[in-house]
């Protein structure tokens, strides 16, 4: 299994590569300067095995072990931008994975809660985020259930491809809050999802918009008795 970086240096070269990547993200249409600024401050290479550091600033997804990936930088930027939230907002992430998206959310000034379904990733990423100084509440659990104890959330970000919109997540959105979720769509192609934004207008009303096609690893079904 891949491990997070052991060498936690952040050199001028890394910073330069990061600035180049930000330029590409801008060219691809990321317009929220707060998102770009947060991504400039988070060393993506720390979330990857040392052996792959030179890939960290290419706009690519990457394997992080347990068959999972760290999302494309563009995907992280776009999902964060779609949340449209100000510092201090409370955000729930589904799929902690490497912790990179979580770190970007923390760097945005959000109060972050993040759930991971795979114990091995949870065990590895939770202490790693702490060691890097990113304060987030991490849980081993089932993202389909959300985290009722800390609801409502101003934003919920799902970082795996979901077969449908989990009812519990809608119920845990604050009024005005947004759920950003990549939804499986046969029309988008096998293994592809349509980025979907669901906003809670009031207790009963939700609006939906879509934002193009992406590719995520699948949102795993809950196994009884295992998830929190
Ligand atoms: N946000 C991560 C992306 C990791 S890939 C990052 O920046 O690295 C998606 C993650 O979702 C994987 O770690 C996978 O194990 C997790 N996942 C899949 N199904 C899940 C579920 N039902 N509940 C919570 N996490 C889930």
Coordinates of C-alpha atoms and ligand atoms in Angstrom, one line a residue:
X1 CA 0.0 0.0 0.0
X2 CA 1.1 3.5 -0.7
X3 CA 2.0 5.7 2.3
X4 CA 1.9 9.4 2.8
X5 CA 5.2 11.3 2.2
X6 CA 7.9 10.8 4.8
X7 CA 9.8 13.8 3.7
X8 CA 7.7 16.8 4.6
X9 CA 9.8 19.5 3.1
X10 CA 8.2 22.1 0.8
X11 CA 10.9 23.5 -1.3
X12 CA 11.0 26.5 -3.8
X13 CA 10.8 23.9 -6.5
X14 CA 7.6 22.5 -5.1
X15 CA 6.1 26.0 -4.6
X16 CA 7.0 26.9 -8.2
X17 CA 5.4 23.7 -9.5
X18 CA 2.3 24.5 -7.4
X19 CA 2.1 28.0 -8.9
X20 CA 2.3 26.6 -12.4
X21 CA -0.5 24.2 -11.6
X22 CA -2.6 27.1 -10.3
X23 CA -2.1 28.8 -13.6
X24 CA -3.5 25.7 -15.4
X25 CA -6.5 25.6 -13.1
X26 CA -7.2 29.3 -13.8
X27 CA -7.0 28.5 -17.5
X28 CA -9.4 25.6 -17.0
X29 CA -11.9 28.1 -15.5
X30 CA -11.4 28.0 -11.8
X31 CA -12.3 31.6 -10.9
X32 CA -12.5 31.6 -7.1
X33 CA -9.3 33.2 -5.9
X34 CA -9.8 32.0 -2.3
X35 CA -9.8 28.4 -3.6
X36 CA -6.6 28.9 -5.6
X37 CA -5.0 30.6 -2.7
X38 CA -5.9 27.7 -0.4
X39 CA -4.5 25.2 -2.9
X40 CA -1.3 27.3 -3.1
X41 CA -0.8 26.8 0.6
X42 CA -1.4 23.0 0.7
X43 CA 1.6 21.0 -0.4
X44 CA -0.1 18.3 -2.5
X45 CA 3.1 16.2 -2.6
X46 CA 2.8 15.6 1.1
X47 CA -0.3 13.5 0.4
X48 CA 1.5 11.1 -1.9
X49 CA 4.3 8.6 -1.5
X50 CA 7.7 10.1 -1.8
X51 CA 8.4 8.0 -4.8
X52 CA 5.7 9.9 -6.8
X53 CA 6.4 13.4 -5.7
X54 CA 7.1 14.6 -9.2
X55 CA 3.6 13.6 -10.2
X56 CA 2.0 15.7 -7.5
X57 CA 1.7 18.9 -9.5
X58 CA 0.4 17.3 -12.7
X59 CA -3.3 17.7 -13.1
X60 CA -3.9 14.0 -12.5
X61 CA -5.7 11.7 -10.2
X62 CA -3.4 9.3 -8.4
X63 CA -3.6 5.9 -6.6
X64 CA -3.2 6.2 -2.8
X65 CA -3.6 2.6 -1.8
X66 CA -6.6 0.4 -1.1
X67 CA -7.6 0.9 -4.7
X68 CA -8.4 4.5 -4.1
X69 CA -7.2 7.8 -5.6
X70 CA -6.4 11.3 -4.6
X71 CA -8.7 13.4 -6.8
X72 CA -7.4 15.5 -9.8
X73 CA -6.4 19.0 -8.6
X74 CA -9.1 20.4 -11.0
X75 CA -11.7 18.3 -9.4
X76 CA -10.7 19.4 -5.9
X77 CA -10.7 23.0 -7.0
X78 CA -14.1 22.8 -8.8
X79 CA -15.9 21.0 -6.0
X80 CA -14.5 23.4 -3.4
X81 CA -15.5 26.3 -5.6
X82 CA -19.1 24.9 -6.1
X83 CA -19.6 24.9 -2.3
X84 CA -19.5 28.7 -2.5
X85 CA -18.9 29.1 1.3
X86 CA -17.2 31.7 3.4
X87 CA -14.6 31.0 6.2
X88 CA -16.2 29.6 9.3
X89 CA -18.7 27.4 7.4
X90 CA -19.3 23.9 8.6
X91 CA -18.5 21.3 5.9
X92 CA -18.9 17.5 5.8
X93 CA -16.7 15.6 3.4
X94 CA -17.5 12.0 2.3
X95 CA -14.4 10.1 1.4
X96 CA -11.3 11.4 3.4
X97 CA -9.0 9.2 1.3
X98 CA -5.5 10.8 1.2
X99 CA -6.7 13.8 3.2
X100 CA -5.8 16.3 0.4
X101 CA -9.3 17.6 -0.3
X102 CA -9.8 17.8 3.5
X103 CA -6.7 19.9 3.9
X104 CA -7.8 22.3 1.2
X105 CA -11.2 22.6 3.0
X106 CA -9.4 23.4 6.3
X107 CA -7.1 25.9 4.4
X108 CA -10.3 27.6 3.2
X109 CA -11.1 28.3 6.9
X110 CA -14.0 25.8 7.1
X111 CA -14.9 23.7 10.1
X112 CA -14.3 20.3 8.5
X113 CA -15.8 16.9 9.3
X114 CA -14.7 14.0 7.1
X115 CA -15.9 10.4 6.9
X116 CA -13.9 7.5 5.4
X117 CA -15.4 4.0 4.8
X118 CA -12.1 2.2 4.6
X119 CA -10.4 1.5 7.9
X120 CA -6.9 1.3 6.5
X121 CA -7.2 4.8 5.0
X122 CA -8.9 6.2 8.0
X123 CA -6.1 4.8 10.3
X124 CA -3.4 6.3 8.0
X125 CA -4.9 9.7 7.1
X126 CA -6.3 10.8 10.5
X127 CA -2.9 11.0 12.3
X128 CA -1.2 12.3 9.2
X129 CA -3.6 15.3 8.9
X130 CA -3.0 16.1 12.5
X131 CA 0.8 15.8 12.1
X132 CA 0.6 18.3 9.2
X133 CA -1.4 20.7 11.4
X134 CA -4.8 20.4 9.6
X135 CA -7.5 20.4 12.2
X136 CA -10.4 18.3 11.0
X137 CA -12.8 15.9 12.6
X138 CA -12.2 12.5 10.9
X139 CA -14.5 9.5 11.3
X140 CA -14.4 5.9 10.2
X141 CA -18.0 5.4 9.0
X142 CA -20.5 5.2 6.3
X143 CA -20.9 8.3 4.2
X144 CA -24.4 7.3 3.1
X145 CA -25.5 8.1 6.7
X146 CA -23.6 11.4 7.0
X147 CA -23.0 12.7 10.5
X148 CA -26.3 13.5 12.2
X149 CA -24.6 14.4 15.5
X150 CA -22.9 17.5 13.9
X151 CA -25.7 18.5 11.4
X152 CA -26.8 20.8 9.9
X153 CA -23.9 21.4 7.5
X154 CA -23.5 24.5 5.3
X155 CA -21.9 22.2 2.7
X156 CA -21.5 18.5 2.0
X157 CA -18.9 17.4 -0.4
X158 CA -19.0 13.8 -1.7
X159 CA -15.6 12.7 -3.2
X160 CA -16.7 9.3 -4.6
X161 CA -19.1 8.4 -7.4
X162 CA -22.5 7.9 -5.9
X163 CA -25.3 5.7 -7.4
X164 CA -28.0 8.0 -6.0
X165 CA -28.4 11.0 -3.6
X166 CA -28.4 9.6 -0.1
X167 CA -31.5 10.8 1.7
X168 CA -29.6 11.3 5.0
X169 CA -27.3 13.8 3.4
X170 CA -30.2 16.0 2.2
X171 CA -31.6 15.9 5.7
X172 CA -28.3 17.1 7.2
X173 CA -28.0 20.2 4.9
X174 CA -28.6 23.6 6.5
X175 CA -31.1 25.9 4.8
X176 CA -29.2 27.5 1.9
X177 CA -26.6 24.8 2.2
X178 CA -25.3 22.8 -0.8
X179 CA -24.6 19.2 -1.4
X180 CA -21.9 18.7 -4.1
X181 CA -22.1 15.1 -5.3
X182 CA -20.8 13.2 -8.4
X183 CA -23.7 11.0 -9.5
X184 CA -23.4 8.0 -11.7
X185 CA -25.1 8.6 -15.0
X186 CA -25.3 6.0 -17.8
X187 CA -25.4 8.9 -20.3
X188 CA -22.0 10.1 -19.1
X189 CA -20.5 6.7 -19.7
X190 CA -19.3 3.7 -17.7
X191 CA -17.5 4.8 -14.5
X192 CA -18.3 8.5 -15.1
X193 CA -20.4 10.8 -13.0
X194 CA -22.2 14.1 -13.5
X195 CA -21.2 16.7 -10.9
X196 CA -24.5 17.6 -9.2
X197 CA -25.3 20.5 -6.9
X198 CA -28.3 20.3 -4.7
X199 CA -29.2 23.3 -2.7
X200 CA -31.6 23.3 0.2
X201 CA -33.8 26.3 -0.2
X202 CA -36.0 25.7 2.9
X203 CA -37.1 22.7 5.0
X204 CA -39.0 21.1 2.1
X205 CA -37.5 22.6 -1.1
X206 CA -34.3 21.6 -2.9
X207 CA -33.0 22.8 -6.3
X208 CA -30.6 20.9 -8.5
X209 CA -28.0 22.0 -11.1
X210 CA -25.4 20.0 -12.9
X211 CA -21.8 20.9 -13.7
X212 CA -20.3 18.5 -16.3
X213 CA -18.8 15.1 -16.3
X214 CA -16.1 13.7 -13.9
X215 CA -14.6 10.3 -13.0
X216 CA -14.5 9.2 -9.4
X217 CA -13.9 5.9 -7.6
X218 CA -17.2 4.3 -6.6
X219 CA -19.0 5.2 -3.3
X220 CA -18.9 1.9 -1.5
X221 CA -22.1 0.4 -0.1
X222 CA -22.4 0.0 3.6
X223 CA -21.7 -3.4 5.1
X224 CA -23.9 -4.2 8.0
X225 CA -22.4 -4.0 11.4
X226 CA -19.2 -2.4 10.3
X227 CA -19.7 1.2 9.8
X228 CA -20.4 3.7 12.5
Ligands
LIG1 N1 -11.1 13.3 -0.9 C1 -10.2 12.2 -1.2 C2 -10.6 11.4 -2.4 C3 -10.3 10.0 -2.2 S1 -11.1 8.9 -3.3 C4 -8.8 12.8 -1.4 O1 -8.7 14.1 -1.6 O2 -7.8 12.1 -1.5 C5 -12.7 8.6 -2.5 C6 -12.7 8.1 -1.1 O3 -14.1 7.8 -0.8 C7 -11.9 6.7 -0.9 O4 -11.0 6.9 0.1 C8 -13.0 5.7 -0.5 O5 -12.6 4.7 0.4 C9 -14.1 6.7 0.1 N2 -15.4 6.1 0.2 C10 -16.0 5.2 -0.7 N3 -17.2 4.9 -0.3 C11 -17.5 5.6 0.9 C12 -18.6 5.6 1.8 N4 -19.7 4.9 1.6 N5 -18.4 6.4 2.9 C13 -17.3 7.1 3.1 N6 -16.2 7.1 2.3 C14 -16.3 6.3 1.2

